Every structure is written in structure tokens, then in C-alpha cells.
Short mmCIF file of C-alpha atoms and ligand atoms in Angstrom, two decimals:
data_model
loop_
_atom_site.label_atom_id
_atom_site.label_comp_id
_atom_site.label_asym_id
_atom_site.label_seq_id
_atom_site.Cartn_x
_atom_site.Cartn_y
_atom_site.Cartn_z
CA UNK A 284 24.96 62.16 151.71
CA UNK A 285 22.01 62.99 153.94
CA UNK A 286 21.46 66.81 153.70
CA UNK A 287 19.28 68.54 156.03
CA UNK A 288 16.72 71.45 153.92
CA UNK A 289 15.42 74.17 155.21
CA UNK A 290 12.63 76.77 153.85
CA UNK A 291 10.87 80.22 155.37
CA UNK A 292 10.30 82.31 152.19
CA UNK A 293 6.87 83.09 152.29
CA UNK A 294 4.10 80.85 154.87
CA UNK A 295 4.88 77.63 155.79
CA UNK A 296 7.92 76.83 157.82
CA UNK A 297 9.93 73.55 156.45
CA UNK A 298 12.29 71.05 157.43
CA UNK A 299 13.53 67.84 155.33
CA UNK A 300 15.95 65.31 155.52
CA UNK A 301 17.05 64.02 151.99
CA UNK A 302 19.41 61.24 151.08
CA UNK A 303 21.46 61.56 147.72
CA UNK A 304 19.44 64.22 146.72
CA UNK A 305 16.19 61.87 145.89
CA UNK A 306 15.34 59.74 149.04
CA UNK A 307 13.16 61.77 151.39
CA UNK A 308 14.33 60.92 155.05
CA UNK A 309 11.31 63.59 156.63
CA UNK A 310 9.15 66.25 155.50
CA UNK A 311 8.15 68.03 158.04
CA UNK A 312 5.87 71.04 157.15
CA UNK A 313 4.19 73.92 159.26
CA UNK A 314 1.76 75.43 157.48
CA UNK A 315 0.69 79.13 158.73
CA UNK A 316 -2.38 79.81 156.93
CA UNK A 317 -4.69 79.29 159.67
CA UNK A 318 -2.72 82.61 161.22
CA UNK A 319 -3.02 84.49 157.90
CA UNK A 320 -6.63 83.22 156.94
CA UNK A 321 -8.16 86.67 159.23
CA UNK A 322 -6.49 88.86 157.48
CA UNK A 323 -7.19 87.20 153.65
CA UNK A 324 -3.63 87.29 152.97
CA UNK A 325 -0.15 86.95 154.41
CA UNK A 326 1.12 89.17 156.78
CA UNK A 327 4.93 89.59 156.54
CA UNK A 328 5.70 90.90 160.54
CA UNK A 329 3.23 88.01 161.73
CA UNK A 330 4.61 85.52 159.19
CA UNK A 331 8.03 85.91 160.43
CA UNK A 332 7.28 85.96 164.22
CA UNK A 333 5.30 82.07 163.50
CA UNK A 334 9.01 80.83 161.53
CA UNK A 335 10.72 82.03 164.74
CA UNK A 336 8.36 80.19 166.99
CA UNK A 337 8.65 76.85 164.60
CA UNK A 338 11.44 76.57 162.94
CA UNK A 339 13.03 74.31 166.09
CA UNK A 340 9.77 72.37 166.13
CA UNK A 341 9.76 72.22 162.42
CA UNK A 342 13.33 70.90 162.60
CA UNK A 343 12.88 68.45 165.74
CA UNK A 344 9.66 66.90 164.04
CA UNK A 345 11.62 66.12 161.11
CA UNK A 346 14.70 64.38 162.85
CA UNK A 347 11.91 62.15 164.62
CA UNK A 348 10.14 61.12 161.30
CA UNK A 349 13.84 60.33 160.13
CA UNK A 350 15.07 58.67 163.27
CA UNK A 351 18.15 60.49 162.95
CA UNK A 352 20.38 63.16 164.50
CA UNK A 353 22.05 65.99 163.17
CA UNK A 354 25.54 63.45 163.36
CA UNK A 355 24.29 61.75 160.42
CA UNK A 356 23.71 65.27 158.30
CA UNK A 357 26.84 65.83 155.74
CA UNK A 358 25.43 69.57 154.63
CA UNK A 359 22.79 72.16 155.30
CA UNK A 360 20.48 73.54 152.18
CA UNK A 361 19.08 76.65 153.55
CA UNK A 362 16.46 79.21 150.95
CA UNK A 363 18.15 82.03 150.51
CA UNK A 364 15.06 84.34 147.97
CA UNK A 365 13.12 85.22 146.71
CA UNK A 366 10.51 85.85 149.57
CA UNK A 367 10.09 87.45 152.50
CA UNK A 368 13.22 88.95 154.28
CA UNK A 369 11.75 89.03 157.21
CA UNK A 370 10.63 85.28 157.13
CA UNK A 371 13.52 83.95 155.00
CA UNK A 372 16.07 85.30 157.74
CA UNK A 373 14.57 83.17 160.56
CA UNK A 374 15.66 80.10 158.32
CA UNK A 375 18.68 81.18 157.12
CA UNK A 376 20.26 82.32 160.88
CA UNK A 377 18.53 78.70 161.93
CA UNK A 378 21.17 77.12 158.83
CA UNK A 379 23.94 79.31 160.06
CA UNK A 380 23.68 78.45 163.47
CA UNK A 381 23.40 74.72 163.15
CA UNK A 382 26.12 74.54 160.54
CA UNK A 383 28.59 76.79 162.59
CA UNK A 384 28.18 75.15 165.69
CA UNK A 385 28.18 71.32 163.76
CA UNK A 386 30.93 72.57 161.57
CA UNK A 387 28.23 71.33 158.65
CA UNK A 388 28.82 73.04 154.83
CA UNK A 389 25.93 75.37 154.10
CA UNK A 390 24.68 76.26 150.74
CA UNK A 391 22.30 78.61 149.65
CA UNK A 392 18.99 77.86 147.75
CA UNK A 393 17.38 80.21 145.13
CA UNK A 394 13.35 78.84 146.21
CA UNK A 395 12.63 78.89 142.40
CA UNK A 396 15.18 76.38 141.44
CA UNK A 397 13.83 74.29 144.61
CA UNK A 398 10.47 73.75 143.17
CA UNK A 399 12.10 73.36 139.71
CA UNK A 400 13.75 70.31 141.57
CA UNK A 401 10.30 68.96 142.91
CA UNK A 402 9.61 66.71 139.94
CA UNK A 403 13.52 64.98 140.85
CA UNK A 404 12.61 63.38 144.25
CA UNK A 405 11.56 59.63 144.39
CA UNK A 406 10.17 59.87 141.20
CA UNK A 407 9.98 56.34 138.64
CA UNK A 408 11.09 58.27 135.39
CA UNK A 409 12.91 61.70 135.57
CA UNK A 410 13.25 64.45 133.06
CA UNK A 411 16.97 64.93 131.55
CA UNK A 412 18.16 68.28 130.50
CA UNK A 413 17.74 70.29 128.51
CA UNK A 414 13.84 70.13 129.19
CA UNK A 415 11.26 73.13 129.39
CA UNK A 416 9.51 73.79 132.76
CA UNK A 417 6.39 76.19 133.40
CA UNK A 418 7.24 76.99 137.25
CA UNK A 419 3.67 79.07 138.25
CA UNK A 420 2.91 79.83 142.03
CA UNK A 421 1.71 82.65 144.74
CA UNK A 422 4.77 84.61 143.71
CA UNK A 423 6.15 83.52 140.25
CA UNK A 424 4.89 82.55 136.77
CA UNK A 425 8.27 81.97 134.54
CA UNK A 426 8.70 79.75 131.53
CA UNK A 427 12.24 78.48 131.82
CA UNK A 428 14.67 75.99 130.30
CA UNK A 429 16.56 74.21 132.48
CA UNK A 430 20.33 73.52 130.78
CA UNK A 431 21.28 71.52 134.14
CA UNK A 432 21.08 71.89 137.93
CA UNK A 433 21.48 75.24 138.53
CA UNK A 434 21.43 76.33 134.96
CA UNK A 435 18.85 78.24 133.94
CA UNK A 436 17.13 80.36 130.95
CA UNK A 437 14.04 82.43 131.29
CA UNK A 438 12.03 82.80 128.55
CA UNK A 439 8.90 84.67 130.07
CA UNK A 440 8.10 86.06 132.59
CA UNK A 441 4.07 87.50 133.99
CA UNK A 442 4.25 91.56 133.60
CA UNK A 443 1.63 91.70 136.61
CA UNK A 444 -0.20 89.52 138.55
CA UNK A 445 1.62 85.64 139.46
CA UNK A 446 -0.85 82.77 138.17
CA UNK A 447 -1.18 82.11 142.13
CA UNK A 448 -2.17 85.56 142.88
CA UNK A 449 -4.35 85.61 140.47
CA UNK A 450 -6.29 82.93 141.87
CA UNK A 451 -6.15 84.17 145.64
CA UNK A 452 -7.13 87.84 144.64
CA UNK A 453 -10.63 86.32 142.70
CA UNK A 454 -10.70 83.98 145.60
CA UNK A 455 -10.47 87.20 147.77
CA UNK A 456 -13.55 89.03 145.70
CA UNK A 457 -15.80 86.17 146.09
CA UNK A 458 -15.19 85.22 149.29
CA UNK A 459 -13.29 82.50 148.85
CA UNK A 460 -10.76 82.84 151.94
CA UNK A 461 -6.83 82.36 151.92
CA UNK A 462 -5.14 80.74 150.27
CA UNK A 463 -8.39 80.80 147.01
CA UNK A 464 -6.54 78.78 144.37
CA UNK A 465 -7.70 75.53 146.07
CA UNK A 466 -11.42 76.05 146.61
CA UNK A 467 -11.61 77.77 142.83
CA UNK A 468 -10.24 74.57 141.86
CA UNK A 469 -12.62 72.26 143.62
CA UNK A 470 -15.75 74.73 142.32
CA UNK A 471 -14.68 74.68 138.85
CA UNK A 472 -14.61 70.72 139.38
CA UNK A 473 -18.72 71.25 138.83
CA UNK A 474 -19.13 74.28 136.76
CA UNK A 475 -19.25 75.03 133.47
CA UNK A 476 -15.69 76.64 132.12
CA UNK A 477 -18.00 78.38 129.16
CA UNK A 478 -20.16 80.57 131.05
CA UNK A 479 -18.71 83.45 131.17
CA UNK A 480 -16.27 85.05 128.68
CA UNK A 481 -13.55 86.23 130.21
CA UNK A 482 -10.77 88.08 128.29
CA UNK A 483 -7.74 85.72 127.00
CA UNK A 484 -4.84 88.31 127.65
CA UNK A 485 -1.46 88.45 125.87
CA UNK A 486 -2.45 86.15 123.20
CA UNK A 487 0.47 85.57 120.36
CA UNK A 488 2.28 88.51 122.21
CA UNK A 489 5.10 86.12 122.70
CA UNK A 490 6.16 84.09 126.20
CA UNK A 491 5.47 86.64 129.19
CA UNK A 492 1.81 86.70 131.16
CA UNK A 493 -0.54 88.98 132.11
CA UNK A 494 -3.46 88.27 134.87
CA UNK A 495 -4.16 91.67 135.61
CA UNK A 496 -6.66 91.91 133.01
CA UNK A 497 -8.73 88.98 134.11
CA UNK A 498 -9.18 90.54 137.16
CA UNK A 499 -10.37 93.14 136.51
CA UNK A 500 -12.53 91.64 133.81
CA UNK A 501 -14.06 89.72 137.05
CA UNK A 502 -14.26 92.76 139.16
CA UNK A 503 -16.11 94.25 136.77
CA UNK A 504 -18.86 91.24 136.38
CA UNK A 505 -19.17 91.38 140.01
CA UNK A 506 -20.01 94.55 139.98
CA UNK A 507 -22.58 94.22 137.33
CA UNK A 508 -24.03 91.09 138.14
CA UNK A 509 -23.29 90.62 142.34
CA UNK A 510 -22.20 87.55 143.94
CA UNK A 511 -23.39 84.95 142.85
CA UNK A 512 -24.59 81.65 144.78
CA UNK A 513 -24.47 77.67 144.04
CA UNK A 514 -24.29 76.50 140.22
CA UNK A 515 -23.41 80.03 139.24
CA UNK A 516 -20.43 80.56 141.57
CA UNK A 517 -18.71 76.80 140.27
CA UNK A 518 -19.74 78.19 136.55
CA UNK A 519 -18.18 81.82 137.67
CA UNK A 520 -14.73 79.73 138.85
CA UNK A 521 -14.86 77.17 136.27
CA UNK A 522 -14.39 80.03 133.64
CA UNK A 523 -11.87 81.74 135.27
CA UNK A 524 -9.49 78.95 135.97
CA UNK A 525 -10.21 78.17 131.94
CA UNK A 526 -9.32 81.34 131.15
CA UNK A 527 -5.83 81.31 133.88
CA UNK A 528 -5.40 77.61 132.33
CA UNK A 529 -5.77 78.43 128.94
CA UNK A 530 -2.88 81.70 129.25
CA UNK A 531 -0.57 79.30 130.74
CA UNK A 532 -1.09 76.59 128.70
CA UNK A 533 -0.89 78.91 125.06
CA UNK A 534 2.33 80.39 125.81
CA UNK A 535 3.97 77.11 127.44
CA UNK A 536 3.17 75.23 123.66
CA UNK A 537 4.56 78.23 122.12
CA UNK A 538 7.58 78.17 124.08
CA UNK A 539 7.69 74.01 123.72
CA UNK A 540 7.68 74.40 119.86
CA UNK A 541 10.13 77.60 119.72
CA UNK A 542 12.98 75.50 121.38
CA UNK A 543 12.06 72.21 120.23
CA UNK A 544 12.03 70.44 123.51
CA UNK A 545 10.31 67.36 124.00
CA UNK A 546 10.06 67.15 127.62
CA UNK A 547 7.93 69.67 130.34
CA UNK A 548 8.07 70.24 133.96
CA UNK A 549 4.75 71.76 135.61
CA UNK A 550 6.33 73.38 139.07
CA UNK A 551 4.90 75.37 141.98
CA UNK A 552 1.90 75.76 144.04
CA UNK A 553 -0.42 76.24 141.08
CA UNK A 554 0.72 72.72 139.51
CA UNK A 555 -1.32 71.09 142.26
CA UNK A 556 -4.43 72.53 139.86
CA UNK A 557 -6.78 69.97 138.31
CA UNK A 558 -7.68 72.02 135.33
CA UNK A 559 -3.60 72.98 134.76
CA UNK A 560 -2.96 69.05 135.04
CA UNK A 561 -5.38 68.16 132.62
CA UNK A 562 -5.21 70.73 130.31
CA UNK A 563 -1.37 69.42 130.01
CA UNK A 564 -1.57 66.24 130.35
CA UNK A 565 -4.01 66.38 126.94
CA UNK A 566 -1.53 68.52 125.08
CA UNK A 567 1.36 66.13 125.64
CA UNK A 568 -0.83 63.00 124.44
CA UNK A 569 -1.65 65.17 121.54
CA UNK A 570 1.44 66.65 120.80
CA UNK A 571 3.91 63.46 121.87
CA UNK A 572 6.12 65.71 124.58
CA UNK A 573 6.72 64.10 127.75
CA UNK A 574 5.07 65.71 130.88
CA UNK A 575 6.46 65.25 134.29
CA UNK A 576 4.39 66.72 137.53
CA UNK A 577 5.52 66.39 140.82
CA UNK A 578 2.75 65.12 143.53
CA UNK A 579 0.69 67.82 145.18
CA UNK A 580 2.40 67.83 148.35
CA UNK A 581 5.86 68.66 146.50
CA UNK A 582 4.73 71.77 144.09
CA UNK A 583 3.01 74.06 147.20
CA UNK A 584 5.90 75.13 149.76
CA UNK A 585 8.30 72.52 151.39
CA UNK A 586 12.16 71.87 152.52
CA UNK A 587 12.61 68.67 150.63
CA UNK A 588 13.15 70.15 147.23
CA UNK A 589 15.61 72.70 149.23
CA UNK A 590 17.48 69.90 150.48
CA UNK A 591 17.23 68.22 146.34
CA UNK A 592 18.47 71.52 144.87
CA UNK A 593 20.99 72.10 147.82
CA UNK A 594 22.86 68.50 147.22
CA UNK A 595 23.49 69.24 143.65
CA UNK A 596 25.07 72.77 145.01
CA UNK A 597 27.24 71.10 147.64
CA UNK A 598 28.00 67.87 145.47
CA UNK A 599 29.54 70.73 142.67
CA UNK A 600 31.60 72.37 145.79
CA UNK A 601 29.67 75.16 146.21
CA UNK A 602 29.64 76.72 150.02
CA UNK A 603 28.26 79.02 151.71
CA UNK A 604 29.60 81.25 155.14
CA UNK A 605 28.43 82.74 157.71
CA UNK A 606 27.92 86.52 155.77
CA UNK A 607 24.69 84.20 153.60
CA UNK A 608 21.93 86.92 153.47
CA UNK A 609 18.45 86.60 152.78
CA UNK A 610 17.21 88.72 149.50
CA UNK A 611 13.47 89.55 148.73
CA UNK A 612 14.60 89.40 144.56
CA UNK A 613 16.50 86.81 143.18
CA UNK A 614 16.22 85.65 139.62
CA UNK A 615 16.82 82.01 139.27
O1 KG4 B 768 4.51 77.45 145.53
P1 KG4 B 768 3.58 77.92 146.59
O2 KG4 B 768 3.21 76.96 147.70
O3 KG4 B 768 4.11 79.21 147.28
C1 KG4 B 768 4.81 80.18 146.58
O4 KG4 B 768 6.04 80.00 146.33
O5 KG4 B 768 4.15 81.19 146.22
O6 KG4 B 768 2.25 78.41 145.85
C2 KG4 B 768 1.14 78.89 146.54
C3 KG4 B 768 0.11 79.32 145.53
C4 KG4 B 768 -1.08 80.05 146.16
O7 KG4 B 768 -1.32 81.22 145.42
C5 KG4 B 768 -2.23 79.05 146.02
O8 KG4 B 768 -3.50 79.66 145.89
C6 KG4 B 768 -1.84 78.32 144.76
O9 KG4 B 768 -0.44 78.17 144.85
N1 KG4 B 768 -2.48 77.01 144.66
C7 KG4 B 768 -3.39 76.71 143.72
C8 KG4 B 768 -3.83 75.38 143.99
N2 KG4 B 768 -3.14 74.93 145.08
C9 KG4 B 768 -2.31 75.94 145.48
N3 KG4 B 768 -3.88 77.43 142.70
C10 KG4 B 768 -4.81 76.85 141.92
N4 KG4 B 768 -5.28 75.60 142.12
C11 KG4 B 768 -4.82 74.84 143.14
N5 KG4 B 768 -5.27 73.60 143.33
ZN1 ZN B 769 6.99 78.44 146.43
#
């Protein structure tokens, strides 16, 4: 069944067409941060006005990369939270509306479980459940076991900061731009990760994060010792993301030996990090657990792992009417 995703949580406006719940038909993705970049962060009000100018666009752009029309759809994926209400109602009256007046079935997507889905589409080898997953982006840094689509156990959870905040609030102090994550990443590509010691919060205070501290911590070196330029600024980065890398990384082998699992899924925006990948990809050659990570273009923001997570929903029977809300908080 071909099932038509749709996504508007937060800044990029999405539209995918996806075939059994692993073929990707289109991808069609409208990125707003150029309209956000001004203001170093994104602005809900303007963020929702953009969805309402693309989402038709969005949707058109992926029916044409498809070659398809909405008579070959068999069901609408739509997410539902956590996000932005403002932003996630401009895709969720755009499911609605198309499924009413197509008399499609609509499902509701939790946008957590979507990028827990990521690693699923055209993939060569696939993770089976149970398996852990470490799903860290702008909004969320959980450590979760996945029993099944749709069945999920959090087992920590950051008490501040997300990993992807984090990284655009540094980003923000050094004048980085929006979104930061990226360009720390390609500056700690040349510095030196030992520089500067930077606090290694929460340690062996079991499976939830903290990144407050560590910003602070950089705050306060700013303050002490300015800006700084060239070699220092990739050394200044480098040791950050060691010290982001290094929480994550801790608590996820923790978590990995608590439940015995031998199989981890690296989700979200921050997955697309070099340091992350490697830093994982040595502990599972070390330790003998299996590591799957989606490509870059399928942990940041997108509708095809809407449309993955919504076939499983509407392949179980689930369905959705016309009173679906959007909600700002939803645990997976
Ligand atoms: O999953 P995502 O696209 O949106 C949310 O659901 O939040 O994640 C966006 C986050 C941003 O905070 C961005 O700075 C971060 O992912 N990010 C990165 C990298 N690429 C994106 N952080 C570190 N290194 C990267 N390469
Ligand atoms: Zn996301």
C-alpha cells in the first residue's frame, strides 16, 4: 500500500510517498531555516505561517517526484506531537482535508516513533525487536527500547537541555548561526577534542542527561577567555562535541549492558553527527552489538519515516477521524 506522510512539527515542512512501509516513492522536503536563521532560532508564529504557505507545494512536489496521484494513495500518515501546535496543525488539517474529501484512512504519528522508524526504510539489513535505540535531536534525547512498532519503553530521559539544543545554544554563543549542530560538527572535524576540559555531567547517575551544565561550563570560558578565532575555535568545538558525545555515548553502553540487548538504533537530527557516528560505531566493534544508523537525510526532519511509522499503524487497523488534534507533549 502506497501511503502518503506528512510532517510540520517543528521547521521543515514534509511530504513522502512510501510503498509497503520501506520503498520511498518521494521525499519532498522544505526546509525553513533560511526564515529562522535572523532570528538564531525558530520562531513558532513565523514557522507556522511558512507550513501554511508550503504544505500544497510540499505535497505537489512530492506527487511529481513519484509520478503519481492521490488515486494511487491507500492511507494518510499525518504527525500528530510533539512540536509546535501552531505548525503541527497546518499538517494535520492538510491530512484531514485530503483524507475527508478522498475518503483516505488517516492515522496519527507520534514524530518520535517516526524517526525511531528512520533506520527501517530501504535499508540492506534491519534491526528486529526488541533492540535499544538512542533517539537524540533539537527537541528530544531519550534512551528507549523498542518491544515492536509502536511499542515502546523509556529508559532515560535529558532533565534539561536536548543533545540538539545543546549544540544550537553553543552554536548561538559563538556565533555559529541556526541551526549550530552542523558547523560544530564540521569545526571539531580539525580541532583537538582535548583542549579544553569541559565538565562530564551525570556520570554513573543512571540513564537520564543533563547538558545544562556544559553550557554553562562554556559560557563561563567565554567569558574568561573571549571568542576565540581559527585553530582555537575547531579545538573550542572539538571538546564540546567530545564532551556531548561522550554523555550520550556513557549512558547508551550502560543502558545496552543493563538490558542485554545486542542491537542499537542511533535516531534524530543529532545522529547525522560525525563524532556520535564514530564514537558508536567503535563501541559496537569493541563490544560485538550491532549498530544500525539511518543516512543523514533520514535522522534530521522528514515525512518519509511518517509515512514508515504510519503504515505499521494503519496495517494494525488503527484510524484516525476528523476530531485528530495536534499536541505540543506526547510521550512516545
Ligand atoms: O530531528 P531534527 O531534524 O529535529 C527535531 O526533531 O528536533 O533535529 C534537529 C537538530 C538540531 O538541533 C541540529 O542542530 C541537530 O539536530 N543536528 C546536529 C547535526 N545535524 C543536525 N547536531 C550535531 N551534529 C550534526 N551534524
Ligand atoms: Zn525531529
Amino acid at each position: 500500500m502506497l501511503v502518503l506522510g506528512i510532517e510540520s512539527s517543528c521547521d521543515e515542512t514534509a511530504a513522502a510517498l512510501v510503498e509497503d512501509g520501506v520503498k520511498v516513492r518521494a521525499d519532498s522536503v522544505w526546509s525553513q531555516v533560511a526564515v529562522h536563521r535572523e532570528y538564531g532560532g525558530v520562531v513558532p508564529e513565523i514557522a507556522s505561517r511558512a507550513h501554511i504557505v508550503n504544505v500544497v507545494p510540499v505535497l505537489e512536489a512530492a506527487f511529481a517526484q513519484a509520478g503519481c496521484t492521490l488515486d494511487d494513495v491507500g492511507g494518510i500518515a499525518v504527525t500528530r506531537g510533539p512540536g509546535l501546535v501552531g505548525a503541527l496543525l497546518v499538517g494535520v488539517q492538510a491530512a484531514k482535508a485530503i483524507a475527508f474529501a478522498r475518503g483516505l484512512p488517516l492515522v496519527g504519528v507520534n514524530h518520535l516513533e517516526g524517526h525511531l522508524c528512520a533506520v527501517f526504510l530501504e535499508a540492506e539489513r534491519v534491526p528486529s525487536f526488541p533492540h535499544l535505540a538512542l533517539l537524540v535531536s533539537g527537541g528530544h534525547s531519550e534512551i528507549v527500547v523498542a518491544h515492536d512498532f509502536g511499542k515502546y519503553e523509556l529508559l532515560g530521559a535529558t532533565r534539561d537541555d536536548a543533545a540538539g539544543e545543546a549544540f544550537d545554544k553553543v552554536g548561538k554563543m559563538l556565533g555559529l548561526g541556526y541551526p549550530a549542530g552542523p558547523v560544530i560538527d564540521k569545526l571539531a572535524q580539525t580541532g583537538d577534542p582535548t583542549a579544553v576540559a569541559l565538565p562530564r555531567a551525570m556520570r554513573g547517575r543512571g540513564l537520564d542527561f543533563s547538558f545544562s551544565g556544559m553550557k554553562t561550563a562554556m559560557s563561563t570560558w567565554l567569558q574568561k577567555h573571549g571568542r576565540p578565532e581559527g585553530q582555537a575555535l575547531a579545538d573550542l568545538c572539538a571538546s564540546f562535541q567530545a564532551a556531548v558525545v561522550d554523555q550520550l555515548v556513557s549512558k547508551t553502553m550502560m543502558a545496552i549492558e543493563e538490558r542485554r540487548l545486542g542491537q542499537l538504533v542511533l535516531a534524530g537530527g543529532v545522529a547525522c553527527n560525525r563524532g556520535l557516528r564514530a564514537a558508536l560505531q567503535q563501541k559496537s566493534s569493541e563490544r560485538g552489538f550491532e549498530l544500525f544508523i539511518p543516512p543523514p537525510k533520514r535522522c534530521t526532519d522528514n515525512a518519509t519515516m511518517i509515512a514508515c511509522a504510519g503504515s505499521h499503524r494503519l496495517a494494525r487497523g488503527e484510524r484516525a477521524d476528523l476530531t485528530l488534534n495536534a499536541t505540543a507533549t506526547l510521550p512516545l
